[in-house]
Amino acid sequence: MSSAGSSGTEVSLKHIGKEEMQSLVTQYEEHGREETKMLIIDVRNPDEISYTGKVSPNTVTLPLPALMQHNLFEKDEEEWEDLVGIPKPDLDETLIFTCAAGIRSIHAAKFAAASGYSKLVNYVGGANEWFYPG
């Protein structure tokens, strides 16, 4: 996927597999959000996450229905932090989306793109591949 976002910035959605996701998770966990300029967002529902766990301890849970209902990427920094509990990502941060099988994460990335985010990654295998390989 490659298109212009609302800000006119070229948007690119990179699709990655498990090996590349493992590498990104390792970087994210070892160096943190500030240093890596990445945020990993799991858009599954809380019951799904409680069943399998998170792909990494610092993955942010942001269910797709809530993201859509509140139009979260359009919120200002204060509203975002009140609703999500962490600082809102900067437009130049890389947002890495995951879900169960890589479908909902594509929709979440499209919402982010519509709000001006251009560094977007979709983990296509999702939790199904992460927790149940084979």
mmCIF file of C-alpha atoms in Angstrom:
data_model
loop_
_atom_site.group_PDB
_atom_site.id
_atom_site.type_symbol
_atom_site.label_atom_id
_atom_site.label_comp_id
_atom_site.label_asym_id
_atom_site.label_seq_id
_atom_site.Cartn_x
_atom_site.Cartn_y
_atom_site.Cartn_z
ATOM 1 C CA MET A 1 0.000 0.000 0.000
ATOM 2 C CA SER A 2 1.309 3.386 -0.901
ATOM 3 C CA SER A 3 -0.774 6.528 -1.072
ATOM 4 C CA ALA A 4 -0.853 10.132 0.038
ATOM 5 C CA GLY A 5 -2.095 10.795 3.565
ATOM 6 C CA SER A 6 -4.235 13.757 4.606
ATOM 7 C CA SER A 7 -1.093 15.854 5.091
ATOM 8 C CA GLY A 8 0.075 15.072 1.553
ATOM 9 C CA THR A 9 2.877 12.928 2.945
ATOM 10 C CA GLU A 10 3.594 9.710 1.076
ATOM 11 C CA VAL A 11 2.243 6.813 3.123
ATOM 12 C CA SER A 12 3.823 3.407 2.984
ATOM 13 C CA LEU A 13 2.482 0.302 4.705
ATOM 14 C CA LYS A 14 5.195 -2.296 5.024
ATOM 15 C CA HIS A 15 4.059 -5.878 5.554
ATOM 16 C CA ILE A 16 6.437 -8.019 7.618
ATOM 17 C CA GLY A 17 6.681 -11.631 8.733
ATOM 18 C CA LYS A 18 7.601 -13.212 12.038
ATOM 19 C CA GLU A 19 11.378 -13.023 11.667
ATOM 20 C CA GLU A 20 11.355 -9.276 11.033
ATOM 21 C CA MET A 21 8.759 -8.751 13.788
ATOM 22 C CA GLN A 22 10.987 -10.623 16.258
ATOM 23 C CA SER A 23 13.867 -8.331 15.323
ATOM 24 C CA LEU A 24 11.746 -5.199 15.806
ATOM 25 C CA VAL A 25 10.397 -6.460 19.145
ATOM 26 C CA THR A 26 13.945 -7.131 20.353
ATOM 27 C CA GLN A 27 15.045 -3.608 19.378
ATOM 28 C CA TYR A 28 11.921 -2.121 20.973
ATOM 29 C CA GLU A 29 12.392 -4.000 24.245
ATOM 30 C CA GLU A 30 16.156 -3.374 24.470
ATOM 31 C CA HIS A 31 16.181 0.299 23.484
ATOM 32 C CA GLY A 32 12.671 1.579 24.233
ATOM 33 C CA ARG A 33 10.214 3.695 22.334
ATOM 34 C CA GLU A 34 12.156 6.960 22.503
ATOM 35 C CA GLU A 35 15.393 5.562 21.105
ATOM 36 C CA THR A 36 13.826 3.334 18.437
ATOM 37 C CA LYS A 37 11.103 5.844 17.444
ATOM 38 C CA MET A 38 8.739 2.851 17.235
ATOM 39 C CA LEU A 39 5.469 1.972 18.921
ATOM 40 C CA ILE A 40 4.026 -1.554 18.760
ATOM 41 C CA ILE A 41 0.226 -1.525 18.873
ATOM 42 C CA ASP A 42 -1.917 -4.650 19.273
ATOM 43 C CA VAL A 43 -5.439 -3.997 17.992
ATOM 44 C CA ARG A 44 -6.953 -7.225 19.322
ATOM 45 C CA ASN A 45 -9.629 -7.102 22.002
ATOM 46 C CA PRO A 46 -8.565 -7.456 25.658
ATOM 47 C CA ASP A 47 -10.072 -10.958 25.973
ATOM 48 C CA GLU A 48 -7.930 -12.163 23.050
ATOM 49 C CA ILE A 49 -4.806 -10.680 24.597
ATOM 50 C CA SER A 50 -5.537 -12.134 28.030
ATOM 51 C CA TYR A 51 -5.780 -15.562 26.389
ATOM 52 C CA THR A 52 -2.426 -15.424 24.561
ATOM 53 C CA GLY A 53 -0.503 -12.568 26.149
ATOM 54 C CA LYS A 54 1.230 -9.713 24.335
ATOM 55 C CA VAL A 55 3.893 -10.029 21.646
ATOM 56 C CA SER A 56 6.128 -7.994 23.970
ATOM 57 C CA PRO A 57 5.743 -6.566 27.472
ATOM 58 C CA ASN A 58 5.637 -2.988 26.194
ATOM 59 C CA THR A 59 3.127 -3.539 23.398
ATOM 60 C CA VAL A 60 0.246 -1.073 23.643
ATOM 61 C CA THR A 61 -3.237 -2.593 23.572
ATOM 62 C CA LEU A 62 -5.542 -0.474 21.427
ATOM 63 C CA PRO A 63 -8.554 -2.507 20.252
ATOM 64 C CA LEU A 64 -9.648 -1.635 16.730
ATOM 65 C CA PRO A 65 -13.293 -0.934 17.754
ATOM 66 C CA ALA A 66 -12.109 1.633 20.348
ATOM 67 C CA LEU A 67 -9.633 3.135 17.901
ATOM 68 C CA MET A 68 -12.427 3.586 15.362
ATOM 69 C CA GLN A 69 -15.146 4.665 17.814
ATOM 70 C CA HIS A 70 -12.999 7.382 19.376
ATOM 71 C CA ASN A 71 -11.139 8.235 16.148
ATOM 72 C CA LEU A 72 -8.054 8.099 18.353
ATOM 73 C CA PHE A 73 -5.400 9.170 15.877
ATOM 74 C CA GLU A 74 -7.277 12.466 15.425
ATOM 75 C CA LYS A 75 -7.200 13.257 19.169
ATOM 76 C CA ASP A 76 -4.828 15.860 20.519
ATOM 77 C CA GLU A 77 -1.989 14.785 22.804
ATOM 78 C CA GLU A 78 -3.930 15.316 26.041
ATOM 79 C CA GLU A 79 -7.061 13.454 24.901
ATOM 80 C CA TRP A 80 -4.950 10.608 23.496
ATOM 81 C CA GLU A 81 -3.043 10.218 26.763
ATOM 82 C CA ASP A 82 -6.281 10.309 28.811
ATOM 83 C CA LEU A 83 -7.823 7.567 26.644
ATOM 84 C CA VAL A 84 -4.775 5.384 25.910
ATOM 85 C CA GLY A 85 -2.579 5.990 28.943
ATOM 86 C CA ILE A 86 0.660 6.766 27.083
ATOM 87 C CA PRO A 87 1.960 9.784 25.155
ATOM 88 C CA LYS A 88 0.531 10.119 21.658
ATOM 89 C CA PRO A 89 2.968 8.984 18.955
ATOM 90 C CA ASP A 90 4.691 11.692 16.938
ATOM 91 C CA LEU A 91 3.946 11.705 13.214
ATOM 92 C CA ASP A 92 7.540 10.610 12.529
ATOM 93 C CA GLU A 93 7.349 7.527 14.782
ATOM 94 C CA THR A 94 7.051 4.109 13.169
ATOM 95 C CA LEU A 95 3.766 2.478 14.172
ATOM 96 C CA ILE A 96 3.862 -1.321 14.109
ATOM 97 C CA PHE A 97 0.422 -2.912 14.132
ATOM 98 C CA THR A 98 -0.438 -6.480 15.072
ATOM 99 C CA CYS A 99 -3.677 -8.371 15.629
ATOM 100 C CA ALA A 100 -4.674 -12.044 15.352
ATOM 101 C CA ALA A 101 -3.983 -12.595 11.650
ATOM 102 C CA GLY A 102 -2.945 -9.292 10.073
ATOM 103 C CA ILE A 103 -6.377 -8.102 8.945
ATOM 104 C CA ARG A 104 -7.514 -5.707 11.691
ATOM 105 C CA SER A 105 -3.991 -4.321 11.839
ATOM 106 C CA ILE A 106 -4.297 -3.216 8.196
ATOM 107 C CA HIS A 107 -7.470 -1.290 9.074
ATOM 108 C CA ALA A 108 -5.737 0.333 12.049
ATOM 109 C CA ALA A 109 -2.823 1.366 9.833
ATOM 110 C CA LYS A 110 -5.249 2.962 7.387
ATOM 111 C CA PHE A 111 -6.770 5.000 10.236
ATOM 112 C CA ALA A 112 -3.287 6.131 11.248
ATOM 113 C CA ALA A 113 -2.450 7.033 7.637
ATOM 114 C CA ALA A 114 -5.606 9.137 7.363
ATOM 115 C CA SER A 115 -4.362 11.121 10.367
ATOM 116 C CA GLY A 116 -0.960 11.875 8.851
ATOM 117 C CA TYR A 117 1.176 8.945 10.023
ATOM 118 C CA SER A 118 3.401 7.678 7.237
ATOM 119 C CA LYS A 119 5.759 5.111 8.802
ATOM 120 C CA LEU A 120 3.442 2.146 9.144
ATOM 121 C CA VAL A 121 4.161 -1.556 9.555
ATOM 122 C CA ASN A 122 1.739 -4.501 9.558
ATOM 123 C CA TYR A 123 2.779 -7.818 11.099
ATOM 124 C CA VAL A 124 0.912 -10.176 8.768
ATOM 125 C CA GLY A 125 1.201 -13.306 10.902
ATOM 126 C CA GLY A 126 -0.241 -11.716 14.011
ATOM 127 C CA ALA A 127 -0.847 -13.538 17.264
ATOM 128 C CA ASN A 128 -1.862 -16.698 15.429
ATOM 129 C CA GLU A 129 1.645 -17.057 14.028
ATOM 130 C CA TRP A 130 3.430 -15.558 17.062
ATOM 131 C CA PHE A 131 1.884 -17.839 19.684
ATOM 132 C CA TYR A 132 0.923 -20.866 17.588
ATOM 133 C CA PRO A 133 3.717 -21.451 15.066
ATOM 134 C CA GLY A 134 3.621 -24.389 12.746
#
